[in-house]
Structure formats: structure tokens, C-alpha cells
Amino acid sequence: MRESDSGGGCICCSGGMGEHAKKEPSYHEIRESAGECGRLHREIRERYGEEEVEIIQIEPKDYIYVVPRVIRDILKCRVPLVSSIRTLLLWYPVPAVIVNGKMVGSGTVPRANDIFKEIEGY
Amino acid sequence: MTIHAMPLVVGALCVMVIFYRYYHGFIAAKVAVLDDSRKTPAYTMYDGQNYFPTNKWVLFGHHFAAITGAGPLIGPVLAAQFGVLPGYLWILIGAVLAGAVHDFIIFFASVRHGGKSLAEIAKTEISPLSGIIASIAVLFILVVALAGLGLAVVNALAESSWGVFTIGCTIPIAFFMGLYMYRFRKGRIAEATVIGVILLLLAVYFGKDIAHSTLAPYFTLPKAKITLFILIYGFTASILPVWLLLCPRDYLSSFMKIGTIIFLAIGIIIVDPELKMPAVTEFIKGGGPIIPGALFPFAFITIACGAISGFHALVASGTSPKMVSKESDIKTIGFVAMLIEGFIAILALIAATALFPGDYFAINVPGPIFETLGLSTVNLDHLSAQVGETLNGRTGGAVSLAVGMAQIFTALPGMSRLMDYWYHFAIMFEALFILTTIDTGTRVARFMIQEFGGRFYKPFERVDHLPSAVISSALISCAWGYFVFTGSISTIWPMFGTANQLLAGIALCVGTTFIIKLGRARYAWVTIVPMTFVMATTLTAAWLNITNNFLPLTRKEGFGVQGYVNIIFTAVMMICAVIIIIDSIRVWTKALPAVKKEGPLSQKEAAND
């Protein structure tokens, strides 16, 4: 979960920032974080390919989508109680990374190795 | 004969489902020939940051949030002057045959062009001249759109201490949220949003106390002062860092938007209000007090975003095509998001037409003009007493929509005493959207001016160059501010509708060129028919606006400059559209024999990009 560096204020009749967001220097913090998430996304894809893992990269505006999804993953992957509580309490700071219902990074982008360990340990 | 809301709602849903299943299915299968074996830009240009495959429903949410705003809410309310039926039919027919097709084709064209923007596609598919003209048209359209929406807020807040207090509070609340989520507790966006929503609701609640306190005179402002404040807001917001105002506002308005629209839909289904407005009014032949002109062509430009909106082309060629994971997803996202926007426009029309005609016109028409209509109010005094404000002569559409929405909400069980709160909540909800639009729109227009200025003086295009940012923001704010200061909803809204529909016409023109170059000219009618209709109605409306409304204005003492400025703006937009049409026809006549001989051209060009 991470913020988008190319959206912002997308409202009908203004068309949103769209391509113009690229020119906006004050997005730099959001862009840095998005860039970090992008790097992680690429590393996971390089290691596992397109078929083996499903990566869903979403924005904080998608909280409505992500909450049931996290709960479903927790139940499906039988995440231990303490880890489940940790995930449910810490899922919301961005950037955040959740693997199979387990929180791996909250408020920071974790190293790719931490993600691999989590995926391979499942 | 009484009309109730439910048959209209159910009928609209049925029509939309049938058209989606058959007509849109046909376009996806035969015209676009969506092919899931083709890699989308999310794969071919994959970087994990801007280009990455995204779950269909997540992307649907993004796309829908991006295309839905204040436009589809205000337009149908103003078009209610023609009665329930014209607006209802145009929204329904426009959304399924024109709006959804427009959004889908541009989305599809952008995907096939590696996620490029509308202006870039126009440049590639038609000519560099059309690319430049499309950019100029967008700039002009932005200015008029900001003026139209700005005026709706100004009229809603004039002489309303409760409204001014509540909307005024949204600015420090957004600042606080920005500092909270990006400085004090970095990344805690959910926390900041929850706090922001609670503070907003408190601002609505305590607004009543302010209105009845000794502070009320400080918040009771005339139109001129509110216009000035909104102008200063737009100017400042376009220079401030995005994290401080734009981003927090975006989160606030996104959640408010979805929540309120769902609540309104549920409210209408439960309450099933009786629509007091007749099916058609006497104003279909012209002489209407809100929109000056007959049903044809003015109803078609008054309801812009709910039926077809050129601004959607900017979103459909923005972030969405970079993230779509397979071509078949374009069908759901492109068509359905627009159909839901049309459905929202129908909800707004229902909310407005649930008012008695006398009450509706008394709100939307200045007092002296209302007296000449021979109508009398039915419930307006009671409504005014309930909301605690004078509602007469509050033109612009925002107030009648808020009254209509509040009337539906208070008809829900246990809500009967909350009319004043619901009314101010609805005003806050509309203004929140519109201020976000002003914030973003002024900034985008500023970038476009800087880009243009950079051709003559290089440092001017640097967005971090403060003097350039200040000059271009001031220019753009003064441009839309001028229209708000001098115009009325009767002059600005038709200009806004004209601008928005012309952009849609331009996008359909680009879409048609793309279809022809794909080698599917026999199906080009799917875009040519709506394009012809949209261009014909809009150019007619623009011409009538110039000859019947603006030229007489130039002869009025003290309105000469305003009349000429309106004429120039409208004429420039018309010229932009006509140039693109002529340029496109030139390309079509060249492309048709070439396609027959050599096969599809678009894919070759797209592949070379």
C-alpha cells in the first residue's frame, strides 16, 4: 500500500493532475516512497515471475477494498493470532507491505529479502 | 399524473444493464476487438511505479473516483427547468450511446498508444497541429469550468454565515491533515482522514451556533467578497506544495463523495419521492429563466458530465491506461464507470425535481425575474425556516440540489428534525468537491501556461521557479475569477457546457481516427454518430449563445467588455473544434485508401512510438 505520485485532486471537470503531476516538485516525498515500492515490486517479479505470486499495489483511497482482503488472507493463510492482531492494527500507515495476511513493513518499505523469507516460509 | 422516483431509477438501471451487455459488448468485441493476449502498457512499460498491472476492481475504483465530481450534480439540476423528461432521457441516452463509448474508446486508444495522453494521441493519430489545438482547448475549457463551478459555490455561500463558517473550516482542516499525515505522523493517512471527517462534521454541527452568535456578521459575506476569497484560495492553493492542501483535500473529498452518493441512492430508494416538476415545462421552446434558450440545443450542453464529458478523456488517457492489466478490463472500467456517473446525474435530477416547480424556480432565479414568471412558491417559506436561511434567488444549482438532497434525507426515519443540518452538510459536500476542483484545475492550468511561456522564455517553464509560478497562477486565477465576478449562471454554465462537450467532441474525433486507422472503418459510426450529435448541438448552442446572448450584452451599457470577452472565449473554443474536425476529415480521407491497401495504420504507428 502506497500513495500515488501521479494522481491527486482527480475530480471531474478539472481532469485531475494526470501527466502534469510529473512536473510537480512537491510530490517528491510521495514519489520517493512510490519509487521504493516500485523497486520492491520489480524485485519480487524478477524472482517469482508473473504467475507464482499475486502483487496488489494499492493507494490509501482503497481502504474499503483492502480491509476485507486482509481479513480474508488472515483467515485463508491461518496467520497466528499475535501476527493477525499486529496486521489488523498496523496495516494502515503508508507505505505498508502485507504478505499472506502478515505485516512485513508498516510506515516503511521493507527489504526484498524480508518479503522473500515471508513468501518462502509460507 | 404523478411521477415517482423509483420507476425512473429502476428503468435507468435496466437500460444501462441491457446496453452494457449488448451494445457495449458489441463495441468491445467487434470495434475494439479487445485482445487479452496483447500485453498492456502495465507490462510493456512496466516500472512498478507508474506502470504496473492492477486488479480490475481496484483500478475501477480509481477511475470512477477520478471521473466523478461536481459536474454531474449541478448540470441536471439546472436542466430541470425543461422538466423531468428531457434531462432524464438525455442523461440515459447520452451516457449509454455517447459518454460510455467516448470514455471506452479513449481509454482503449491510450492503452494501444502506451498510456499516452489525449493531446499526444491527437498528435500521433491526426497531426501535430491537432495536438496543439487539443492542448489550447483544454486550457480554455479549464478556465470556463473553474468559473462555472466557482460561481455555484459563491451563490451557495453568499449571505450564509453557517455555510461560510463550515466551508471556511475545510481549509484549516485540510492544512492540519496535511501536516499530520506528512509531518507529525508520517504515513498515517487513515488516521488523518478519520480526524478530518470528524472535524468536518463538527464544522457543520457548530455552524448553526456560529450563525446564531455574535460572530455571525463576520461570516455573513456578500457575493463579491466570497468571490475574492475563492480567487485568493485558488491562487494560493496552486502554489502551495501538494502535500499541504491538495492531497489531504483529495482524500477527504474522495471518501465524502462515495459515502454521500451511496447514502443519497439509498435515501431515494427508501423514500421514493414524488417528482413535483412536470415531465416537460413551457420553457422547452425557449425563454427559460435559468438557461437562456430552447431545449435544443441548450439541454444538451447544460447536462454535460452526466451524459458525456470531455474531461473524462483526460482521465481515460491519464493514469488508468498505465495500470490496466488486460484489455478486457477496459470494458468494465471504461463503460461501467461512466454508466454509474450517469446514474448519479439521474439521482441529482430526482433530488431537484422533487421540489415544487415554484420553489425550484424561486431558488434558481433572481427575485425580480421570478416575479415575471407567474409562478408561486408552495413550500419555500417552510423550507427556508427549516434550513434557517433565505432560499429565494440562490442561483447556481448548488442550493436547490442541497435542498432537494436534504428533503430526501429528512424523509428517512428519525431524521425529520435535521433539515438544517442535512442542508448544510449537502452544501459542504458540494463545496468540498468544487474547491478541490479549483485547487487542482488552477494548478494544472498554471502548468500549461508555464509550458507555453517556456517557448518564449526558458526559465518560465520551470515549475519550481517561483516568479513564473506566481505570474501564471495569477493569470489563470484572474481569468476564471473575471467570469465569476462579471457573469451569472445563465452566461457561464452554457459556456462551461459548450467547452466540456466540445472537448468530448474532439476526443470522439480522435477516437474515430483511431478506429479508421485500425482498419475498422465500417464500425466508425459508433463514434461518428455521437460525435456528430455532440458537435452539432454544441456548435449550435455556442453560435446561439454568441448571437442571442453575448452580442446583445455588448450593446448593454456597462456590459460591453464582458460581452466581447464571452464572445472571444466561445469563438476560440468553436474554432479549436472546427480545426480538429477539418484536420481529422483530411486524415480520414487519406487513411481510408491506405488502410485498404496496407492494413491497419494505428497499430504500426503505436508500435513505433
Tab-separated table of C-alpha atoms in Angstrom, chain B residues 34 55 70 86 176 203 208 215 254 320 361 412 442 446 531 546 577 588 603:
chain	number	residue	atom	x	y	z
B	34	LEU	CA	-10.105	-6.450	-27.139
B	55	ASN	CA	-6.507	-5.583	-10.053
B	70	ALA	CA	-19.468	18.221	-9.067
B	86	PRO	CA	-35.643	15.921	-21.255
B	176	PHE	CA	-3.987	20.196	9.637
B	203	ALA	CA	-17.824	22.231	11.473
B	208	LYS	CA	-25.521	26.585	13.461
B	215	LEU	CA	-19.808	36.116	15.297
B	254	SER	CA	-12.969	11.002	-2.145
B	320	SER	CA	-5.803	4.308	-15.807
B	361	PHE	CA	-37.606	28.425	-9.799
B	412	LEU	CA	-35.768	8.946	6.256
B	442	THR	CA	-5.831	26.161	-11.294
B	446	ARG	CA	-0.765	27.039	-14.309
B	531	MET	CA	-19.520	12.963	-32.323
B	546	ILE	CA	-22.937	34.394	-29.224
B	577	ALA	CA	-13.179	22.180	-32.516
B	588	TRP	CA	-9.699	10.032	-42.685
B	603	GLN	CA	-1.047	-0.296	-34.612
